[in-house]
Short mmCIF file of C-alpha atoms and ligand atoms in Angstrom, two decimals:
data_model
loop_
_atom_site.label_atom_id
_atom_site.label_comp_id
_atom_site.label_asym_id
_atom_site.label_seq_id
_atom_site.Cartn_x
_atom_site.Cartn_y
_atom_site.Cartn_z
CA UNK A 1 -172.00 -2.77 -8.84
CA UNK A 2 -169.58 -5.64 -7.63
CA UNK A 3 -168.74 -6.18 -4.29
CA UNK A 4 -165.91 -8.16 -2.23
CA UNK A 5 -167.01 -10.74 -0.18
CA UNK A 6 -165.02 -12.56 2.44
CA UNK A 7 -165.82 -16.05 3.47
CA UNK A 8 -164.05 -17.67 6.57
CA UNK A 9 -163.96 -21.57 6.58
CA UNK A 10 -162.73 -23.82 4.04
CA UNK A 11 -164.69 -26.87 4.77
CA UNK A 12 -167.50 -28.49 3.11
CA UNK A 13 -170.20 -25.63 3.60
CA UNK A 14 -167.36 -23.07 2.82
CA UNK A 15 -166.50 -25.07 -0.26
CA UNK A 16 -170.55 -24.52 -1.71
CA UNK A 17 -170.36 -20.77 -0.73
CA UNK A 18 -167.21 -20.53 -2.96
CA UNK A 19 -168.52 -21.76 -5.89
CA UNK A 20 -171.89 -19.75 -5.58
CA UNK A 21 -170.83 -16.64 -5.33
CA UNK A 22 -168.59 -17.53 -7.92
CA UNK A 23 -171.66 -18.33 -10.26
CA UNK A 24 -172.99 -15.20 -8.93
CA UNK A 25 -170.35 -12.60 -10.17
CA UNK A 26 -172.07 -10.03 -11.06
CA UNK A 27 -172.70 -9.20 -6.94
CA UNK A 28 -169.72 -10.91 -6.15
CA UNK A 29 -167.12 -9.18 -8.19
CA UNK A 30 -164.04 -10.26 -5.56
CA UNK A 31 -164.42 -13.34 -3.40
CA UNK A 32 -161.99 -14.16 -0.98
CA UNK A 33 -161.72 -17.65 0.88
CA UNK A 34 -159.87 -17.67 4.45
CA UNK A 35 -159.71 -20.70 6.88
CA UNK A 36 -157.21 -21.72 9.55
CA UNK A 37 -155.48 -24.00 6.86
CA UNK A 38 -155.02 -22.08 4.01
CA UNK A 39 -153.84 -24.93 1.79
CA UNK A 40 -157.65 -26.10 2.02
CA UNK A 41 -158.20 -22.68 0.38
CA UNK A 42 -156.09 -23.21 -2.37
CA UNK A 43 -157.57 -26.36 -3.19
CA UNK A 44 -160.97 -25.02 -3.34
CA UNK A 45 -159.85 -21.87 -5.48
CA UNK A 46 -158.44 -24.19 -8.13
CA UNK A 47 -161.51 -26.15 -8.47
CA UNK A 48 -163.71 -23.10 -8.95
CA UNK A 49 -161.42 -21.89 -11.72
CA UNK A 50 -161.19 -25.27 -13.04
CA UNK A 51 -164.95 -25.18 -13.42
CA UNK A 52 -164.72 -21.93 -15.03
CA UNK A 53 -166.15 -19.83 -12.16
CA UNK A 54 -163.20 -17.39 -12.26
CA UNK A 55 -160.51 -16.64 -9.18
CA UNK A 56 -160.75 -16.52 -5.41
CA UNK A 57 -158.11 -15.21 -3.31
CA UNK A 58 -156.99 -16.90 -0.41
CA UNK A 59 -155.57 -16.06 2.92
CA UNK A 60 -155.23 -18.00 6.18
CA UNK A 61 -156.94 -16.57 9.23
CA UNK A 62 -158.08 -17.61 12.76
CA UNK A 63 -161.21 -16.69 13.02
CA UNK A 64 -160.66 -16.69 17.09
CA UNK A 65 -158.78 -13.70 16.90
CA UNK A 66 -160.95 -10.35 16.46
CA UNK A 67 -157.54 -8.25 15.32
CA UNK A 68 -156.54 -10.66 12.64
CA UNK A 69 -160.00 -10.78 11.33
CA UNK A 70 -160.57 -7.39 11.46
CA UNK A 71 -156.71 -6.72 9.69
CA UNK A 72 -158.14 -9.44 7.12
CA UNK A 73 -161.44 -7.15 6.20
CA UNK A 74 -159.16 -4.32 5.69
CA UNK A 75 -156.88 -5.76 3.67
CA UNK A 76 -160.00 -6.46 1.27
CA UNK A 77 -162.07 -4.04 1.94
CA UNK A 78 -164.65 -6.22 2.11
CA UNK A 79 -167.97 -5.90 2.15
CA UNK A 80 -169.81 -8.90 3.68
CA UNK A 81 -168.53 -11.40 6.04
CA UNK A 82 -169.33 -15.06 5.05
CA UNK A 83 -168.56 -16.66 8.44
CA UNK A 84 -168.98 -20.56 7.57
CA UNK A 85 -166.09 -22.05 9.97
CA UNK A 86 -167.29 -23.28 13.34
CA UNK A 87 -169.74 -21.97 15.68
CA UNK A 88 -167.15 -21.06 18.25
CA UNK A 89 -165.50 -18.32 15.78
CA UNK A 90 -169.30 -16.33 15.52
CA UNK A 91 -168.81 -13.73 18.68
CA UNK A 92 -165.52 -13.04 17.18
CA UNK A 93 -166.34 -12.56 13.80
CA UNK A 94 -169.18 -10.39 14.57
CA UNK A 95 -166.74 -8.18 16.41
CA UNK A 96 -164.51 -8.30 14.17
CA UNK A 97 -167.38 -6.80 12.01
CA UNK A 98 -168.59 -4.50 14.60
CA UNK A 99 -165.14 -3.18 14.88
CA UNK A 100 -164.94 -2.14 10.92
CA UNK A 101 -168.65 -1.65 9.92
CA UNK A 102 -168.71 -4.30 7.77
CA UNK A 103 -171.97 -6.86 6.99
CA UNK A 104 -172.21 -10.17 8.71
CA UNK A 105 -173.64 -12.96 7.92
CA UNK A 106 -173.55 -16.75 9.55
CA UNK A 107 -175.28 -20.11 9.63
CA UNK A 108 -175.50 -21.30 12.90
CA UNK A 109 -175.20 -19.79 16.06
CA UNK A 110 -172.87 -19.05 19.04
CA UNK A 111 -171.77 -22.15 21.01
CA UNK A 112 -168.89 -22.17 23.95
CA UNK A 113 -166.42 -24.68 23.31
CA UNK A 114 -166.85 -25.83 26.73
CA UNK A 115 -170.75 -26.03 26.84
CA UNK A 116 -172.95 -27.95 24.68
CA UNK A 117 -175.35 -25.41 24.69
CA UNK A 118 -176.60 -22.93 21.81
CA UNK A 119 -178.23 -19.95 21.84
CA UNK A 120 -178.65 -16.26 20.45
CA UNK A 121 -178.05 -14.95 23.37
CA UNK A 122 -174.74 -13.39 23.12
CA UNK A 123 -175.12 -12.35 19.42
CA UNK A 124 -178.61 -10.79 20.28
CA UNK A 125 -176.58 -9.17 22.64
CA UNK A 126 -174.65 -7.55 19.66
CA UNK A 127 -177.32 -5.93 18.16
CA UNK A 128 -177.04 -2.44 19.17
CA UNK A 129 -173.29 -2.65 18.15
CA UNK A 130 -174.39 -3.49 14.71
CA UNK A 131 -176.90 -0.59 14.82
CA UNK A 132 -174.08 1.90 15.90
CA UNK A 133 -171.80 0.33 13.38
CA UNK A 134 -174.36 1.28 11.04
CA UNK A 135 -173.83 -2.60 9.49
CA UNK A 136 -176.40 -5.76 9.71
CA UNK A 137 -175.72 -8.83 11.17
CA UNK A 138 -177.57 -12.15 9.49
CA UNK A 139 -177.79 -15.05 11.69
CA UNK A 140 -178.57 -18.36 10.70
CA UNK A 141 -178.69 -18.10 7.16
CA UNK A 142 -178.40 -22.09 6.31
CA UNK A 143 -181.08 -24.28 5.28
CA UNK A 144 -182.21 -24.92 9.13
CA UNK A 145 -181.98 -22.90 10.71
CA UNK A 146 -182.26 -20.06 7.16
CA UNK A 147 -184.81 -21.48 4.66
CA UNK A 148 -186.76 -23.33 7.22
CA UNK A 149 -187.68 -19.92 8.98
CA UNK A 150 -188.01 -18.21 5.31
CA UNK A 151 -190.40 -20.66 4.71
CA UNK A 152 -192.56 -19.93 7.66
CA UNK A 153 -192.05 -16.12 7.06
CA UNK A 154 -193.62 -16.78 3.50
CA UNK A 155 -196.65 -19.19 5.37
CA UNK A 156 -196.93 -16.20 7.58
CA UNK A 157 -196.82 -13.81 4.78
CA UNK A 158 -199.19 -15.50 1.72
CA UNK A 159 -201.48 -18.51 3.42
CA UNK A 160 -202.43 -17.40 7.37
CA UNK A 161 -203.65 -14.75 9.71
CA UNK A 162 -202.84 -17.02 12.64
CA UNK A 163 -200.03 -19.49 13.16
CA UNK A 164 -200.65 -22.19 15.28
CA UNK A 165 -198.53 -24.85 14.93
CA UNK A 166 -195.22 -25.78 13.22
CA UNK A 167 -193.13 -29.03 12.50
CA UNK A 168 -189.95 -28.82 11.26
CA UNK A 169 -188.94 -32.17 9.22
CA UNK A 170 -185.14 -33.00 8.04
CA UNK A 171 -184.38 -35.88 6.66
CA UNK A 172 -180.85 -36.83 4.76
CA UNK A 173 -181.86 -39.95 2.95
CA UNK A 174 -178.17 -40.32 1.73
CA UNK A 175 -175.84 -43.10 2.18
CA UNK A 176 -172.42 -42.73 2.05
CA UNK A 177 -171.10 -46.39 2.58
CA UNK A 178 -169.44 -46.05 5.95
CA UNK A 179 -171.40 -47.74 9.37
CA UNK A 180 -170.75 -44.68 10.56
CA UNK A 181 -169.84 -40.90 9.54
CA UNK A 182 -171.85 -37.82 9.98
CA UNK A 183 -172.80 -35.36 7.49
CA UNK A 184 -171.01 -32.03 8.80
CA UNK A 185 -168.54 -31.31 11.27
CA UNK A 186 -168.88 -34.38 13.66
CA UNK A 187 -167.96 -32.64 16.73
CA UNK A 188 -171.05 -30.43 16.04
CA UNK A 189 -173.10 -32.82 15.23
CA UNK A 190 -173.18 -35.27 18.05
CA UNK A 191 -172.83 -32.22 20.52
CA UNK A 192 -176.50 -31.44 18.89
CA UNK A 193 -177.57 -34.79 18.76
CA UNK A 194 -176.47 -36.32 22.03
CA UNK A 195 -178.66 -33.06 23.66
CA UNK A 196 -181.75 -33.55 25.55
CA UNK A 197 -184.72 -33.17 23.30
CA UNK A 198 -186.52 -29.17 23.87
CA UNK A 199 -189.96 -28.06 22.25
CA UNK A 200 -191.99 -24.91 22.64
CA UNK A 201 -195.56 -25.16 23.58
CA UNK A 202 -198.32 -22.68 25.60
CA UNK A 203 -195.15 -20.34 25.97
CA UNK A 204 -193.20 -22.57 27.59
CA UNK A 205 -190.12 -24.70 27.13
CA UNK A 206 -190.60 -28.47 27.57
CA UNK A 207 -187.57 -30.61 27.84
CA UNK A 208 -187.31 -34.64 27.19
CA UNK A 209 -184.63 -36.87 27.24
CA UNK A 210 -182.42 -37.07 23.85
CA UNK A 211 -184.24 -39.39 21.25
CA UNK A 212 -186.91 -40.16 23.19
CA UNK A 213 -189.74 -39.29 21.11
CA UNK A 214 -189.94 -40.78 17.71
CA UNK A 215 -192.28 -40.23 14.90
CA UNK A 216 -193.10 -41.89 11.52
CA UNK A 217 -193.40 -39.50 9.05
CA UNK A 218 -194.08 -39.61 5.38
CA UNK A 219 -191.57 -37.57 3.30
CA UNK A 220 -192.63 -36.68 -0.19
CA UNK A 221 -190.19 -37.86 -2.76
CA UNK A 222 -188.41 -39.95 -0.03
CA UNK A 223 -190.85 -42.13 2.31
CA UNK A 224 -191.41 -42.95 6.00
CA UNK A 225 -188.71 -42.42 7.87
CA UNK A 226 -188.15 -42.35 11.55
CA UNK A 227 -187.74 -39.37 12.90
CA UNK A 228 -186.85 -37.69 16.24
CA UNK A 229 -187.85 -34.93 18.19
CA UNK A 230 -184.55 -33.01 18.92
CA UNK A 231 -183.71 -29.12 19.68
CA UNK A 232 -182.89 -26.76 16.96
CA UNK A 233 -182.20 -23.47 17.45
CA UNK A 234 -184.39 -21.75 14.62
CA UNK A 235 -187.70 -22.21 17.20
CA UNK A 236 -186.00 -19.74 19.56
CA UNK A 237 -186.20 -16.98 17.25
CA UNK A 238 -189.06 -18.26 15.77
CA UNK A 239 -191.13 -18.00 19.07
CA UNK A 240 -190.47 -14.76 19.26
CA UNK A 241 -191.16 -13.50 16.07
CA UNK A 242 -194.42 -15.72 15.33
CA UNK A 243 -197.09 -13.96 16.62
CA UNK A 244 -200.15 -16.40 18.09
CA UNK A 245 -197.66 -19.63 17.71
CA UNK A 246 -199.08 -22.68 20.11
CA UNK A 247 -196.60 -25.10 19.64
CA UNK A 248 -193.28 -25.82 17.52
CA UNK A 249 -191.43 -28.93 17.00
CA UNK A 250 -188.77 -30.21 15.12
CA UNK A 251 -187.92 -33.15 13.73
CA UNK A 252 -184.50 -35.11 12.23
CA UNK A 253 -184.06 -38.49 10.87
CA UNK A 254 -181.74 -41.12 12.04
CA UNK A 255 -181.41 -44.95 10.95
CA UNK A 256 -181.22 -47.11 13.63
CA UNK A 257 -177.61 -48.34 12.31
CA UNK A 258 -176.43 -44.67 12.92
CA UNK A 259 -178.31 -44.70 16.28
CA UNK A 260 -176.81 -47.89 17.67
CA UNK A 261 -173.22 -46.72 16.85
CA UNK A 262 -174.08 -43.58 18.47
CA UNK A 263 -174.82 -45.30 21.56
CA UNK A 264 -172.54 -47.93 21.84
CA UNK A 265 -169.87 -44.19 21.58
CA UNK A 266 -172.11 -42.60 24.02
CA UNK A 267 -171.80 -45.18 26.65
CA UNK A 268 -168.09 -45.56 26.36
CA UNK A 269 -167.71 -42.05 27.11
CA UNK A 270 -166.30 -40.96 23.32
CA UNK A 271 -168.58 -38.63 22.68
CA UNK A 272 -167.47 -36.54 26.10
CA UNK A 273 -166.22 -32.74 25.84
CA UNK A 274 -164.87 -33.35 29.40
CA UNK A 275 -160.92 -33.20 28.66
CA UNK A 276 -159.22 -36.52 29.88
CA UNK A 277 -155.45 -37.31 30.05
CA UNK A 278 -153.90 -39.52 28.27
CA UNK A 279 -150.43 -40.78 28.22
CA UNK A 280 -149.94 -37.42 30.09
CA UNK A 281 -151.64 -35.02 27.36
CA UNK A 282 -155.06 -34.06 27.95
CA UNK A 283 -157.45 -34.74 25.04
CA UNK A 284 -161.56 -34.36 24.47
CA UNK A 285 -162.91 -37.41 24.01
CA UNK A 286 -165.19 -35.85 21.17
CA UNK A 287 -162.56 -34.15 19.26
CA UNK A 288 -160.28 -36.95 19.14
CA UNK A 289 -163.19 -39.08 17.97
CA UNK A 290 -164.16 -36.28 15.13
CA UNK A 291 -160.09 -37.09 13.89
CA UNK A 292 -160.88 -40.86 13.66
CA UNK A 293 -164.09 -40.53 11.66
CA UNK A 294 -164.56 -39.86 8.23
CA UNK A 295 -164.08 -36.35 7.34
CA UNK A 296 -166.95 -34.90 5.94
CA UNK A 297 -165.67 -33.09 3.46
CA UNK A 298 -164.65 -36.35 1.93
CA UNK A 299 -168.33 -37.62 1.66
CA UNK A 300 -169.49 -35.97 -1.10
CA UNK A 301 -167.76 -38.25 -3.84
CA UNK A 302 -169.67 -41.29 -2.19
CA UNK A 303 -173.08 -39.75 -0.59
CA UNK A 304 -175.95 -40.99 -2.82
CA UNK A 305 -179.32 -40.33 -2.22
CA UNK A 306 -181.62 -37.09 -1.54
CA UNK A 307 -182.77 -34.25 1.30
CA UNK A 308 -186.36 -33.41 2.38
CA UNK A 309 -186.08 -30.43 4.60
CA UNK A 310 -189.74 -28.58 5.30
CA UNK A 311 -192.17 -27.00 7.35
CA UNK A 312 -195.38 -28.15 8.29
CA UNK A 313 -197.64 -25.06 9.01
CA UNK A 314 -201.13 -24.93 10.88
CA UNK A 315 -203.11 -21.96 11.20
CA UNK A 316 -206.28 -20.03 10.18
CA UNK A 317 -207.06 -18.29 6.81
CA UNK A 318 -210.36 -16.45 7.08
CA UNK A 319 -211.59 -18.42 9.95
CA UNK A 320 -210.95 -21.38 8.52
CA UNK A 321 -208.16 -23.96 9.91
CA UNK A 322 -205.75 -25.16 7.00
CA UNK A 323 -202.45 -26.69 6.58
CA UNK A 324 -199.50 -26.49 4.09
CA UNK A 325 -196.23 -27.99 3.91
CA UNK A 326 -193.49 -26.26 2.18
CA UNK A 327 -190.34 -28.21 1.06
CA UNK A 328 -187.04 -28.83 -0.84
CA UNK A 329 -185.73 -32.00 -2.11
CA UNK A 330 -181.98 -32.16 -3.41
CA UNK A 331 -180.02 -34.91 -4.25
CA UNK A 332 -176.55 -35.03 -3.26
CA UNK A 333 -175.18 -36.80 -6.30
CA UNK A 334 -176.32 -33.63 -7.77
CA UNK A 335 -174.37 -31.38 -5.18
CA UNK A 336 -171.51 -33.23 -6.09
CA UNK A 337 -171.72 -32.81 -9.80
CA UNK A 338 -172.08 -29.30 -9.61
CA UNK A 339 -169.79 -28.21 -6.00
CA UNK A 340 -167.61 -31.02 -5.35
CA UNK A 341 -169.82 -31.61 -1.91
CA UNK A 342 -172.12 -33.13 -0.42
CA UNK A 343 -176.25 -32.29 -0.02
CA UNK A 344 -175.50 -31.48 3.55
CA UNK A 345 -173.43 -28.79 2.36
CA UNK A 346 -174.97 -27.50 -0.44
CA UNK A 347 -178.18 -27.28 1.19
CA UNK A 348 -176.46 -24.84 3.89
CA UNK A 349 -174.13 -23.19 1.81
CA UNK A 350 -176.82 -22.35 -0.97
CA UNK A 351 -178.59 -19.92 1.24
CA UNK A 352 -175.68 -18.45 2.74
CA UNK A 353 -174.92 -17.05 -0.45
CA UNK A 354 -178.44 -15.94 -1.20
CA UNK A 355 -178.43 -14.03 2.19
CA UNK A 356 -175.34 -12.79 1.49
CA UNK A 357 -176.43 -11.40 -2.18
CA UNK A 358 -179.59 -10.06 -0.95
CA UNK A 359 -177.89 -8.00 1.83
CA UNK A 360 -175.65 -7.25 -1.07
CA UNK A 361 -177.98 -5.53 -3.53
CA UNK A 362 -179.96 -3.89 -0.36
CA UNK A 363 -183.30 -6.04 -0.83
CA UNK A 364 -182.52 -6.94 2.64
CA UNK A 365 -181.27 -4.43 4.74
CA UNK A 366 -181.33 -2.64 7.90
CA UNK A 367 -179.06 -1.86 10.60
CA UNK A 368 -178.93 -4.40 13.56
CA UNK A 369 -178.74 -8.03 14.05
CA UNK A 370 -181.33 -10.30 12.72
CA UNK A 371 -182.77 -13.28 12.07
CA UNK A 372 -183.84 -14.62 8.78
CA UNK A 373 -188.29 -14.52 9.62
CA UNK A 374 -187.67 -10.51 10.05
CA UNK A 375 -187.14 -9.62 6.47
CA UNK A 376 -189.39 -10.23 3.67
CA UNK A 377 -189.30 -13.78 2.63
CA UNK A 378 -190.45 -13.38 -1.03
CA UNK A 379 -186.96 -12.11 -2.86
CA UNK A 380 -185.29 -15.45 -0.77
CA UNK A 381 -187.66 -17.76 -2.11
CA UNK A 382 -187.64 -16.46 -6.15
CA UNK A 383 -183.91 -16.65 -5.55
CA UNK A 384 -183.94 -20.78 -4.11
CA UNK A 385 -185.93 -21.76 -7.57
CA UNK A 386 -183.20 -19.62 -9.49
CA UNK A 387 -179.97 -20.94 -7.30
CA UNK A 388 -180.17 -24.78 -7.32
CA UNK A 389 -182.68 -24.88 -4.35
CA UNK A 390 -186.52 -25.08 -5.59
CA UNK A 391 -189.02 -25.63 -3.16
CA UNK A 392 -192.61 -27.13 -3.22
CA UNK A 393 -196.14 -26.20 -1.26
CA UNK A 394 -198.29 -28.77 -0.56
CA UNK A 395 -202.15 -27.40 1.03
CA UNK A 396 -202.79 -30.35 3.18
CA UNK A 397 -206.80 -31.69 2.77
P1 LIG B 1 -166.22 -28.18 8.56
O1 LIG B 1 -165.70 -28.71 9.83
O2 LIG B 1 -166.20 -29.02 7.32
O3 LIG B 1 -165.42 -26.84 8.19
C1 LIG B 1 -165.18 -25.84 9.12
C2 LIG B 1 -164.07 -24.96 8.57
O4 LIG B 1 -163.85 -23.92 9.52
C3 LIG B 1 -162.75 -25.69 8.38
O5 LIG B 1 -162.22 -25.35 7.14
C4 LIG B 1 -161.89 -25.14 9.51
O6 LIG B 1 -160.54 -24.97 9.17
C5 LIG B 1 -162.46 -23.77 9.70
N1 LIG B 1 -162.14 -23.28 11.03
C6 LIG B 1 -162.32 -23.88 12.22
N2 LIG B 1 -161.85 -23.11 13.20
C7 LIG B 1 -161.37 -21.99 12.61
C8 LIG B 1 -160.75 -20.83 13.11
N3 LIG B 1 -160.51 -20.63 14.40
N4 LIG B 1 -160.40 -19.89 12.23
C9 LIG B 1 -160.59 -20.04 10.89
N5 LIG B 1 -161.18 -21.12 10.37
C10 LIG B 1 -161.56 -22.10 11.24
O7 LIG B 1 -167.69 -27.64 8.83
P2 LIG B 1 -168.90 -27.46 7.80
O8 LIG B 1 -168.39 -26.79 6.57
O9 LIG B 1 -169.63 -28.72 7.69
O10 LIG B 1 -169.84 -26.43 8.60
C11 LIG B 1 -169.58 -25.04 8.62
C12 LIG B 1 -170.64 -24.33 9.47
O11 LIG B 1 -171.92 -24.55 8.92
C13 LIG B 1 -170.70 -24.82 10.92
O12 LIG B 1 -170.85 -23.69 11.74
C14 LIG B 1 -171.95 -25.66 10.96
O13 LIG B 1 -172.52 -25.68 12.24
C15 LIG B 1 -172.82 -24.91 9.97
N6 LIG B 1 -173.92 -25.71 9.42
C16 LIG B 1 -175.16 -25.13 9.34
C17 LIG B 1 -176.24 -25.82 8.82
C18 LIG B 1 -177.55 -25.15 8.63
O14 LIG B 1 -178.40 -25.69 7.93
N7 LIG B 1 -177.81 -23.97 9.16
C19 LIG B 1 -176.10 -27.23 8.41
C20 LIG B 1 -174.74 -27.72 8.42
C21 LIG B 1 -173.70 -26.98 8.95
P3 LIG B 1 -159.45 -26.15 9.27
O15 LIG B 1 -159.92 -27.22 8.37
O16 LIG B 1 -158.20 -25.55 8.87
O17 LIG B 1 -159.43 -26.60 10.72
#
C-alpha cells in the first residue's frame, strides 16, 4: 500500500531523493518536499513532473523548529521523515518525530553549529524515545556513512567469521571546471576536512593532525589517486557493532590544486566558525565563504567524471585470512542525465531513498534508533543493483 513521505531539504541531495521516490511510486504514493526556501521546492517539483515522475507537494519549513515540523507531519500524515537539510536540523527533526510517532530517517549525523565536532551521541541518546514512540530512527543512510557500513554488514554476513581490518576508500574523480568548489554543502565540507585526522585501532582512538597521512591507492575503474586519512563518522558505529575489529581507517581523495586552495583559505582565517565583526555586523568566516563559492547544487550541469566509494575488508573465513573489496562506481554525467545533480548527490540521496522504502515495506524494521550495520544488509544491496547504484566484489589474491 502507498505511503506519504516527507523530505526536508531542497538542495542537491534533497533534489535525488525527490526524484527517487518519485520513480518509486508504488511505496511512495504522496511525496512531499519542504526546505527553508520553498521556491527551491517548487523548482524541483516541476522538474520531476517534467520528467514524468508525477507531483510533489511542497511546503516551506524550518527544520530548527520541533513545533513547525511536527505541525508539518500532521498536516501530511506522513509516514517517514526524509531529513536531507543540514546536520544541525537532525536533533530537531528526530523530535519532531518522537513527538508524533512517525519514522526517521537521515544521512549524516548531529553536529552543533558552534562545534566542529560530530557524533551519535545525542541521537543515540534518542533511542529509547523512539522505542516508546513505538517508531525507528535510521541514521546515516547516505553512501558513507549508509552503503559503506551495508557493505561491511554484507562482508560480515556472506565472506568472514572474523573482521579484522577495514579501509574505507572515497574518491570523486569529477571535475567541475572551477579551481575551487566543493561537492556538497561547503560549510560542511571543510568543517570535515579541515578536522584533525582520527582512526580506531586495539580499541582505541588515535588522533593525527588533518592531512597528514597520505596514501596511494589504486581505484578500480579510476586509478591512483592520493588519498588521505581523515575522520568519518561511520567507524564510530562501526566499532561498536563489528565484533573482533583491529583496526579501521578511512580514506578520501583530494588533488593537490584543491588542497593548496584549501590552505592558502585556512591560513587566512576563512575557513573559521569563530564569528568576527565586520563593518559592525558579526559574520562566520566559513559561512560567508560558503556564499562566495560555487553553489553546489549548480555543479551538476558541469561535473564530469566518476565515484569509487568501497570497503576494503580483512578477516578470516575458516581459518584462513582473505580479503575482498566491495565497491560502486557512478559517473556523474550520468547523475545528471537522469536527476539534474551531481554524483555527490546521487550517490547520497540514492540510499536515502532505499532506507526509506525498506523501512517502508517493513523489511527493515524495529523500534529504536539505529544504524545502518544492525539490519540485514542483503534486501539494501539487491535494491543498489535495481536503483541506479550497482556494486562490485573483488576477493583480493
Ligand atoms: P545543501 O546545502 O545543498 O542543501 C541543504 C538544504 O537544507 C537546503 O535546501 C537548505 O535550504 C535546507 N536547510 C538548511 N537549513 C534548514 C532549516 N533550518 N530548515 C529547513 N531546511 C533547511 O546540502 P546537500 O544537499 O549537499 O546535503 C544534504 C545533507 O546530506 C547534509 O546533511 C550533508 O551532510 C549530507 N550528506 C551526506 C553524505 C553521505 O554520504 N552520507 C554525502 C553528502 C552529503 P535553503 O537552501 O533554503 O537554505
Amino acid at each position: 500500500m502507498g505511503k506519504t513521505a516527507l523530505i526536508i531539504g531542497a538542495g542537491g541531495v534533497g533534489r535525488v531523493v525527490a526524484h527517487k521516490t518519485a520513480q518509486n511510486r508504488d511505496i511512495f504514493e504522496k511525496i512531499v518536499l519542504a526546505s527553508r526556501t520553498k521556491s527551491k521546492c517548487d523548482a524541483i517539483a516541476s522538474e520531476v513532473a517534467n520528467r514524468g515522475l508525477g507531483e510533489i507537494i511542497t511546503d516551506r519549513v524550518d527544520g530548527d523548529n520541533i513545533d513547525e515540523v511536527a505541525e508539518l507531519i500532521e498536516k501530511y500524515q506522513a509516514d517517514i521523515v526524509i531529513n536531507v537539510a543540514l546536520p544541525y536540523q537532525d536533533l530537531s527533526i528526530m523530535d519532531a518525530c518522537i513527538k508524533t510517532k512517525t519514522h526517521y530517517l537521515d544521512t549524516a549525523n548531529y553536529e552543533h553549529p558552534d562545534t566542529a565536532k560530530f557524533e551519535y551521541k545525542e541521537q543515540w541518546a534518542r533511542d529509547e524515545a523512539f522505542k516508546q514512540a513505538g517508531v525507528l530512527g535510521l541514521l546515516g543512510s547516505g553512501f558513507d556513512p549508509g552503503v559503506t557500513n551495508v557493505f561491511i554488514a554484507y562482508a560480515q554476513k556472506h565472506h568472514f567469521d572474523e573482521i579484522h581490518y577495514i579501509d574505507i576508500f572515497d574518491c570523486n574523480d569529477g571535475d567541475h571546471g572551477y579551481p575551487f568548489a566543493t561537492n556538497f554543502n561547503p560549510e560542511i565540507n571543510i568543517r570535515e576536512i579541515t578536522a584533525n585526522g582520527r582512526y580506531w585501532e586495539n580499541g582505541e582512538w588515535i588522533e593525527i593532525p588533518a592531512l597528514s597521512k597520505k596514501i596511494d591507492w589504486d581505484y578500480p575503474e579510476i586509478g591512483v589517486r592520493d588519498s588521505y586519512l581523515i575522520y568519518h563518522e561511520e567507524m564510530e558505529s562501526l566499532v561498536q557493532n563489528i565484533p573482533h575489529l583491529k583496526r579501521i581507517r578511512f580514506f578520501m581523495t583530494f588533488s593537490e590544486k584543491y588542497l593548496t586552495h584549501l590552505r592558502v583559505l585556512e591560513n587566512v582565517g576563512m575557513t573559521s566558525i569563530e564569528p568576527i565583526n565586520f563593518n559592525g555586523q558579526e559574520i562566520v568566516p566559513l559561512q560567508f565563504l560558503k556564499a562566495i563559492l560555487p553553489d553546489p547544487a549548480t555543479l551538476g550541469e558541469r561535473t564530469k567524471g566518476k565515484t569509487n566509494i568501497g570497503v576494503y575488508v580483512t578477516g578470516v573465513k575458516d581459518g584462513k585470512e582473505k580479503t575482498i573489496y566491495i565497491y560502486n562506481v557512478s559517473q556523474h554525467e550520468e547523475a545528471y542525465r537522469e536527476t539534474g545533480a551531481n554524483g555527490v548527490s546521487y550517490t547520497t540521496g540514492v540510499p536515502a531513498m532505499i532506507g526509506a522504502k525498506l523501512i517502508l515495506e517493513g523489511k527493515w524494521n524495529g523500534e529504536g534508533v539505529f544504524n545502518m550495520e544492525e539490519f540485514d544488509p542483503d534486501p539494501f544491496m539487491e535494491e543498489l543493483n535495481r536503483q541506479g547504484l550497482p556494486w562490485k566484489l573483488i576477493e583480493v589474491e
